[in-house]
Coordinates of C-alpha atoms and ligand atoms in Angstrom, one line a residue:
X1 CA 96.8 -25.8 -111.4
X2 CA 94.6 -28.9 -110.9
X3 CA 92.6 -29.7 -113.5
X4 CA 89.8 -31.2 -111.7
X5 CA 88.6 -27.5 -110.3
X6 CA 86.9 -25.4 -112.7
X7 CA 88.4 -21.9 -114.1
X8 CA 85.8 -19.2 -113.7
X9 CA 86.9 -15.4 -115.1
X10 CA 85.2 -13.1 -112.6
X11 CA 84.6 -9.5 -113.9
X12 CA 83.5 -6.7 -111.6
X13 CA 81.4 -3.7 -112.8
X14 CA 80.1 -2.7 -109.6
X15 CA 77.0 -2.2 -107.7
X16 CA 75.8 -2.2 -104.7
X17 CA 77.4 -5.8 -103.7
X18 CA 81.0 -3.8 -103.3
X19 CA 79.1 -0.7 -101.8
X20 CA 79.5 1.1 -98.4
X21 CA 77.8 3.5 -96.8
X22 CA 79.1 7.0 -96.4
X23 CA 79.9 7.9 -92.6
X24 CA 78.9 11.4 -93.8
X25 CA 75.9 11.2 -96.1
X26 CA 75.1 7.4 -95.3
X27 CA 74.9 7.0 -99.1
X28 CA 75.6 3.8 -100.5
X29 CA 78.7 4.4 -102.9
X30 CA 80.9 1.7 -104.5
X31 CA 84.1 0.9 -102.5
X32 CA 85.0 -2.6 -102.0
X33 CA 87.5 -4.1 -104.7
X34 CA 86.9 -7.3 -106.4
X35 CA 89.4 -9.2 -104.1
X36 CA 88.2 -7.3 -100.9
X37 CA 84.9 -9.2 -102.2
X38 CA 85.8 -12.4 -102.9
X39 CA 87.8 -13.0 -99.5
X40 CA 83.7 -12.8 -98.3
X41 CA 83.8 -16.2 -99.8
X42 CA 86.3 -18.4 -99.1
X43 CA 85.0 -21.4 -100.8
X44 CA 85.5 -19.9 -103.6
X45 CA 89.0 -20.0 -104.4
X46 CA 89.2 -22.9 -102.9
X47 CA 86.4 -25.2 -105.1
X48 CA 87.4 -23.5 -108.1
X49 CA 90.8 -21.4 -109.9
X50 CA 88.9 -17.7 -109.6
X51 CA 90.3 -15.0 -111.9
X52 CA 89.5 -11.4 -111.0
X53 CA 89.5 -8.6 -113.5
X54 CA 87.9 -4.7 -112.5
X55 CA 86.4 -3.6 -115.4
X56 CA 84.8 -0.6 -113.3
X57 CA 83.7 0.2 -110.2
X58 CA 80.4 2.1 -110.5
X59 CA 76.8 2.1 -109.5
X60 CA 75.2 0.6 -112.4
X61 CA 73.5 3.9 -112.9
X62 CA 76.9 5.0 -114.4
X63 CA 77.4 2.1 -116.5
X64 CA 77.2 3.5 -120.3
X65 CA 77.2 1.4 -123.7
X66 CA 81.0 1.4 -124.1
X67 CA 81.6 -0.9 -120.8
X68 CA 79.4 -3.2 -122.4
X69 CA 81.7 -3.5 -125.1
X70 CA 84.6 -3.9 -123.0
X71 CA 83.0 -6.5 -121.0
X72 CA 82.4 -8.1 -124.8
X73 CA 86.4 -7.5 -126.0
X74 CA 87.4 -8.8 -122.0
X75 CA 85.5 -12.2 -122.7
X76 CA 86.4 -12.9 -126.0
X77 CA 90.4 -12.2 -125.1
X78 CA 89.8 -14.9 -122.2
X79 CA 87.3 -16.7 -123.6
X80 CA 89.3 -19.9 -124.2
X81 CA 91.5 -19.6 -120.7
X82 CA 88.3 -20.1 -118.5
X83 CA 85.3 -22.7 -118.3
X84 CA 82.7 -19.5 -117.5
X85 CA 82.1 -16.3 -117.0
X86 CA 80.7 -14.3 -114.0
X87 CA 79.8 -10.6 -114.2
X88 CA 79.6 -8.6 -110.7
X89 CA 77.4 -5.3 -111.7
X90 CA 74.5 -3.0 -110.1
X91 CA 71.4 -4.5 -110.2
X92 CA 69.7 -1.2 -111.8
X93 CA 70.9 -1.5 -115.6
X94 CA 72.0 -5.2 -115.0
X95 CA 69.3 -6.4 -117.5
X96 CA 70.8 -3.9 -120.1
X97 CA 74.0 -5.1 -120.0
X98 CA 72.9 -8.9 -120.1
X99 CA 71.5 -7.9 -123.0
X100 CA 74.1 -6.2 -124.6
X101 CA 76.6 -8.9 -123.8
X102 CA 73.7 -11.6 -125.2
X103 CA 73.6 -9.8 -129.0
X104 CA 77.7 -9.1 -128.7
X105 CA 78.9 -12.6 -128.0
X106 CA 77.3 -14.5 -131.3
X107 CA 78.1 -18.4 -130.9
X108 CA 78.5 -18.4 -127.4
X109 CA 79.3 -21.8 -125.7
X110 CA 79.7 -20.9 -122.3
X111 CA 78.0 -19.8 -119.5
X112 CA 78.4 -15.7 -118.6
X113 CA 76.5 -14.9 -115.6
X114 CA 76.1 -11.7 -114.5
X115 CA 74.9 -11.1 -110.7
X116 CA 74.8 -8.7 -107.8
X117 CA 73.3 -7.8 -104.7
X118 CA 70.1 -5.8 -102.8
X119 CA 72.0 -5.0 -100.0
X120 CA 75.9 -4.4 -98.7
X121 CA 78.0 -7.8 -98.2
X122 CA 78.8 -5.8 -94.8
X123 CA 75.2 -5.3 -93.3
X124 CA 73.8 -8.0 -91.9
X125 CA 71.7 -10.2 -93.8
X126 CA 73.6 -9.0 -97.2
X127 CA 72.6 -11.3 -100.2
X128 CA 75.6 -10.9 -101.8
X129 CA 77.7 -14.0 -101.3
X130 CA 74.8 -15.8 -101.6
X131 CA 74.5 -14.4 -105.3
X132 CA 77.8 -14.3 -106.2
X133 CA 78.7 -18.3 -105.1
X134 CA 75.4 -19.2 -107.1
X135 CA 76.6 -17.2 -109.9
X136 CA 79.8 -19.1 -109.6
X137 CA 78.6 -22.7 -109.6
X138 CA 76.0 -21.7 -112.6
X139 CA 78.8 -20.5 -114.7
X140 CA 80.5 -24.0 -114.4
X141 CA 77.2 -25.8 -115.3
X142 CA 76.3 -27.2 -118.7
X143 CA 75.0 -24.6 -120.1
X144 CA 75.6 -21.5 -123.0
X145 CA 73.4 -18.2 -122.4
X146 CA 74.1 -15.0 -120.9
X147 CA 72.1 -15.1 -117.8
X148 CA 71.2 -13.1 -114.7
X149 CA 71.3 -14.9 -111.6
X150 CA 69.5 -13.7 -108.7
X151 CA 68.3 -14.7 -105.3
X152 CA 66.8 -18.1 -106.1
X153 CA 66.1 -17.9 -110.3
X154 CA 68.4 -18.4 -113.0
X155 CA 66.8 -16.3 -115.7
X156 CA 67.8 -15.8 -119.4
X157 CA 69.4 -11.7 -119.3
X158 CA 67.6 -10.8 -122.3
X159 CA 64.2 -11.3 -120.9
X160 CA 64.9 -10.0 -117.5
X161 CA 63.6 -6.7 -116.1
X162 CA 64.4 -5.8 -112.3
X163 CA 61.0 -5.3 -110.6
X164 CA 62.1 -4.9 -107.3
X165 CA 64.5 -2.4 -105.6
X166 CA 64.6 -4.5 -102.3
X167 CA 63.3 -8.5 -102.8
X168 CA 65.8 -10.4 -103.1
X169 CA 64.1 -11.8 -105.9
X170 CA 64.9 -8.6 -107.5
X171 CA 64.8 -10.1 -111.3
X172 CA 61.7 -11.7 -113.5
X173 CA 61.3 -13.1 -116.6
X174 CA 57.8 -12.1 -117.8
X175 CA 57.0 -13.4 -121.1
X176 CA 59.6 -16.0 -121.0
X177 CA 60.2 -19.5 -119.0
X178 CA 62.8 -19.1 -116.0
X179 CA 66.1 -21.0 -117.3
X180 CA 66.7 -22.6 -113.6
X181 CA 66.7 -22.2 -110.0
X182 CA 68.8 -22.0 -106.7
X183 CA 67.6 -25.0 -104.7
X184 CA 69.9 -26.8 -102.5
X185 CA 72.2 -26.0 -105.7
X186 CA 71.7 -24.2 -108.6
X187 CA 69.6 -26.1 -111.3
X188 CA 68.7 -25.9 -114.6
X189 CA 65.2 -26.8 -115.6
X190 CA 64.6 -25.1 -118.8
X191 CA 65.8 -27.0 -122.2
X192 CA 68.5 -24.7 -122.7
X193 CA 71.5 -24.0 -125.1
X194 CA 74.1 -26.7 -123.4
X195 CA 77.9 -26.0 -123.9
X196 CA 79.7 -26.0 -127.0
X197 CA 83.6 -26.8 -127.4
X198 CA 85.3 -26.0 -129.6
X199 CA 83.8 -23.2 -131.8
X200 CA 84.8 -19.0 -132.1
X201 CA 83.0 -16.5 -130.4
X202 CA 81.1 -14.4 -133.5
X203 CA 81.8 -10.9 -131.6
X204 CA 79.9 -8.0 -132.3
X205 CA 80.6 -5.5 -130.2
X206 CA 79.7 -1.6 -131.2
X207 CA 76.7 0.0 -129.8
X208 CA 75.7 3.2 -131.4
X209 CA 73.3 5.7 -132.0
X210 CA 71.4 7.9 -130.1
X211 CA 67.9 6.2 -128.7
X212 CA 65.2 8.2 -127.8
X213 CA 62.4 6.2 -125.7
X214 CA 59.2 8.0 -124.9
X215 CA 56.1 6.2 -122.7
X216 CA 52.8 7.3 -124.7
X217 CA 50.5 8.8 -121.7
X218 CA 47.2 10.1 -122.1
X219 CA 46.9 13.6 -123.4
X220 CA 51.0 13.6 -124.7
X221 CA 51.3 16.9 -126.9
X222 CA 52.6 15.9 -130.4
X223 CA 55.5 19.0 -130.2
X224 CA 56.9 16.7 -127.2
X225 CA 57.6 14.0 -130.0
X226 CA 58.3 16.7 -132.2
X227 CA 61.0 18.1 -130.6
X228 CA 62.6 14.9 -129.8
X229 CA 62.6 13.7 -133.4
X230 CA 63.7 17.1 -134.4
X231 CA 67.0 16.4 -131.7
X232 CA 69.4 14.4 -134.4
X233 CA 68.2 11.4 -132.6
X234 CA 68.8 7.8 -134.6
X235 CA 66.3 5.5 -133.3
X236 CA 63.0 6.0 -131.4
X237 CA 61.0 3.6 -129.2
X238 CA 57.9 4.5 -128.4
X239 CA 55.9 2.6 -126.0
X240 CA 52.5 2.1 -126.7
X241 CA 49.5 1.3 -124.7
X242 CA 48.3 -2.3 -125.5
X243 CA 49.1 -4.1 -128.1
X244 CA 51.1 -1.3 -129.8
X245 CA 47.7 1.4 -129.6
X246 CA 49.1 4.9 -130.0
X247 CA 46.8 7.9 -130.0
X248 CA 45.2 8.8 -133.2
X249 CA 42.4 11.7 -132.8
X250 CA 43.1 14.6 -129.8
X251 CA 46.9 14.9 -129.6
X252 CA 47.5 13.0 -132.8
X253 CA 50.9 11.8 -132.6
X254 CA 50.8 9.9 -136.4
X255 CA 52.2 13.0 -138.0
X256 CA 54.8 13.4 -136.0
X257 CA 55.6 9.4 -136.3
X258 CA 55.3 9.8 -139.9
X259 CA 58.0 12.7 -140.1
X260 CA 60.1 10.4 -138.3
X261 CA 60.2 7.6 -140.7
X262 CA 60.5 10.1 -143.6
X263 CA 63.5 11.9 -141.7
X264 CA 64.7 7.7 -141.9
X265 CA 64.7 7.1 -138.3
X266 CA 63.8 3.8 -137.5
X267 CA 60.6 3.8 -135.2
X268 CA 60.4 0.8 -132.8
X269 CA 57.0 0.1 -131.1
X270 CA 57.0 -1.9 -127.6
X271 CA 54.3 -2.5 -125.2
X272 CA 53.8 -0.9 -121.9
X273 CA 52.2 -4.4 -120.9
X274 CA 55.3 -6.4 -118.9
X275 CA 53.0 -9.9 -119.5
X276 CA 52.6 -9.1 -123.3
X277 CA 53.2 -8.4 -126.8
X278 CA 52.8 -6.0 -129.6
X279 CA 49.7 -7.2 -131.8
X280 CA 49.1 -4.1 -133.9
X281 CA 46.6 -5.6 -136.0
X282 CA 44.3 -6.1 -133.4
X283 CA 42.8 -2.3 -132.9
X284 CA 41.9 0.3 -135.5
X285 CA 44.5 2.6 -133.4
X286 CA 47.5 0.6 -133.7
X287 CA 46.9 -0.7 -137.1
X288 CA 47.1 3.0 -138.4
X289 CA 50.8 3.5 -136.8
X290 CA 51.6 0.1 -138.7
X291 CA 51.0 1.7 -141.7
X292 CA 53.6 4.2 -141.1
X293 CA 56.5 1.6 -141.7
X294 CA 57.2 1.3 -137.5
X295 CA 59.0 -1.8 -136.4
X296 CA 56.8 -4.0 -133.5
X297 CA 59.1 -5.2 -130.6
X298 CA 56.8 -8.4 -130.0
X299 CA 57.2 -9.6 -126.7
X300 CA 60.7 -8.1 -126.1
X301 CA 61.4 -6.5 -122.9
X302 CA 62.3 -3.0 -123.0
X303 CA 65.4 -3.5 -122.2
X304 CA 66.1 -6.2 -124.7
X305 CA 64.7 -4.0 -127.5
X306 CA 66.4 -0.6 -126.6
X307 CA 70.2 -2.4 -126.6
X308 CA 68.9 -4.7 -129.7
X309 CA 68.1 -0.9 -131.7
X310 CA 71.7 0.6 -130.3
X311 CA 73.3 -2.8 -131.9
X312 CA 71.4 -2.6 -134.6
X313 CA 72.7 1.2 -135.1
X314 CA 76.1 -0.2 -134.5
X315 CA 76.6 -2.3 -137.6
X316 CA 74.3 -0.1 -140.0
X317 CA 72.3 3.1 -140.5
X318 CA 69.5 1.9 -143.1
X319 CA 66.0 1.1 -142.2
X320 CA 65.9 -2.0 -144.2
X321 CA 68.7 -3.3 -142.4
X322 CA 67.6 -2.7 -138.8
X323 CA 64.2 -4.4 -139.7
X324 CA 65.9 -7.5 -140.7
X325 CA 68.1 -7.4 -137.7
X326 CA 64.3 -6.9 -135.6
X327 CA 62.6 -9.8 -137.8
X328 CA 65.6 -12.1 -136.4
X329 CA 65.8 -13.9 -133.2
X330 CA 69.5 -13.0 -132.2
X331 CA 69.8 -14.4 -128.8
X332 CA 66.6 -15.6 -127.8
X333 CA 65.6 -12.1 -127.0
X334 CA 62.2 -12.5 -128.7
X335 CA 59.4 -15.0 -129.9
X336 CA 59.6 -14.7 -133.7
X337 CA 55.7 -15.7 -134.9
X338 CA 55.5 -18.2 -137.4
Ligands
LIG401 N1 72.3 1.4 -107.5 C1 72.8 0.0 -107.5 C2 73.5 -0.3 -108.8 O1 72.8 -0.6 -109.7 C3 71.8 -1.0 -107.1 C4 72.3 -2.4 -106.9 O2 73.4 -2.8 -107.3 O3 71.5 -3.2 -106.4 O4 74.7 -0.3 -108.9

């Protein structure tokens, strides 16, 4: 092996980048096999040594917490045979499983890029080699994040949220700075975490729990909360209008809230507002939840938050606990005030 080329550890999950269509149904359904995809691009084995592992072959809608894990144990095992890391999975829960891999792989020093594609590499005008050859020259670039690469942005996977089911930018970063972009080559503008060598991966790999998430809408009857607290559920996000408002006169949902925290389920409070933040001092409505002992997501994506609480659940049970896990800033999922 020369050592000149770099070693990149590609890991397929899926998605619609190794999808045909049904002759039948015309459906898209996963079908090509991580080599059947990588003999798309050429230059791949050719400019660098190029690893394949399946860890699945699903649409993304299918992916559940435990592959997250095993994408986690698969990376660790390899993680000093290979220079990065690239991910191939469905662009639909992509930005969960960025996440997920973000909090799991503590003291990362390398680049793990996940990526994937709007549209077939066999239809004309496919995105998908483009995606996956940027994914590969990011993950040899001097840099240490889990990151979603995607048309032409290099974003951070924990502040991702796919906003588009056909752009090709399908990804955006709302609330935080892009990390790079695809130019003439991928680049990385943003000050980021370079490599590291030498050093263990801290893994942490067990998601658990089960997560209830409920969008507040106007005139939501209180029994609808009711019954899902009353569903041996272990973690609730509710997300607010706002700044974290939650409705306080007709259709009081407090009570129920309050049941929740005494039943000791944590109670996590995001925003519906993609651009913003949780400020639950700021209105008479949301400062009456705060009272109630709920934990504020801040300017987390939804995403980031709902795989931060099943994490959370996955090393402890107590409410003390997960809100010191929520005051922290694990893997630059949030802004932590000063
Ligand atoms: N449904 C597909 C998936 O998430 C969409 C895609 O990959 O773009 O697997």
């Amino acid at each position: 092996m020369s050592p000149a080329k770099p070693s990149l550890l590609l890991l397929y999950c899926g998605g619609t980048i190794g999808m045909r269509q049904d002759t039948r149904t015309s459906a898209l359904q996963p079908e090509l096999s991580i080599d059947e995809l990588v003999e798309y691009a050429p230059l791949l084995k050719s400019e660098f040594h190029v690893k394949t592992q399946t860890v699945t072959n699903l649409d993304s809608t299918n992916i559940q917490p435990h592959h997250w894990s095993n994408i986690a144990e698969i990376i660790a095992k390899e993680y000093g045979n290979f220079d990065g890391f690239v991910v191939i999975h469905g662009t639909d829960t992509m930005a969960y499983s960025a996440s997920a891999l973000s909090y799991a792989l503590g003291n990362l020093g390398k680049p793990v890029i996940f990526t994937g594609s709007q549209v077939p590499p066999e239809i004309l005008g496919s995105d998908a080699v483009t995606n996956m050859v940027n994914a590969c020259l990011a993950a040899t670039m001097d840099f240490a994040e889990v990151a979603i690469v995607f048309g032409t942005k290099i974003l951070r996977g924990n502040r991702s949220m796919k906003v588009s089911e056909s752009e090709r930018n399908a990804f955006i970063s709302p609330v935080f700075p892009e990390l790079g972009s695809i130019r003439l080559q991928p680049e990385i503008t943003y000050n980021t975490i370079t490599r590291r060598h030498g050093g263990a991966l801290d893994i942490q790999k067990k998601f658990a729990g089960n997560v209830a998430v409920l969008k507040i809408v106007p005139g939501l009857e209180p029994r609808v909360l009711d019954s899902m607290i009353n569903s041996k559920i272990d973690g609730l996000i509710l997300e607010s209008f706002g700044p974290g408002n939650i409705p306080n006169q007709e259709c009081n949902l407090l009570p129920a809230i309050d049941q929740a925290r005494k039943m000791g389920i944590p109670v996590l409070i995001s925003t519906q507002c993609i651009y913003g933040t949780t400020r639950m001092y700021l209105y008479e409505v949301g400062q009456s939840v705060m009272d109630l002992g709920v934990i504020p997501t801040g300017d987390m994506t939804p995403e980031a938050a709902y795989v931060k609480l099943k994490w959370a659940l996955g090393q402890t049970q107590k409410s003390k606990d997960i809100e010191d896990i929520f005051a922290r800033n694990i893997a630059g999922e949030v802004t932590i005030p000063d």
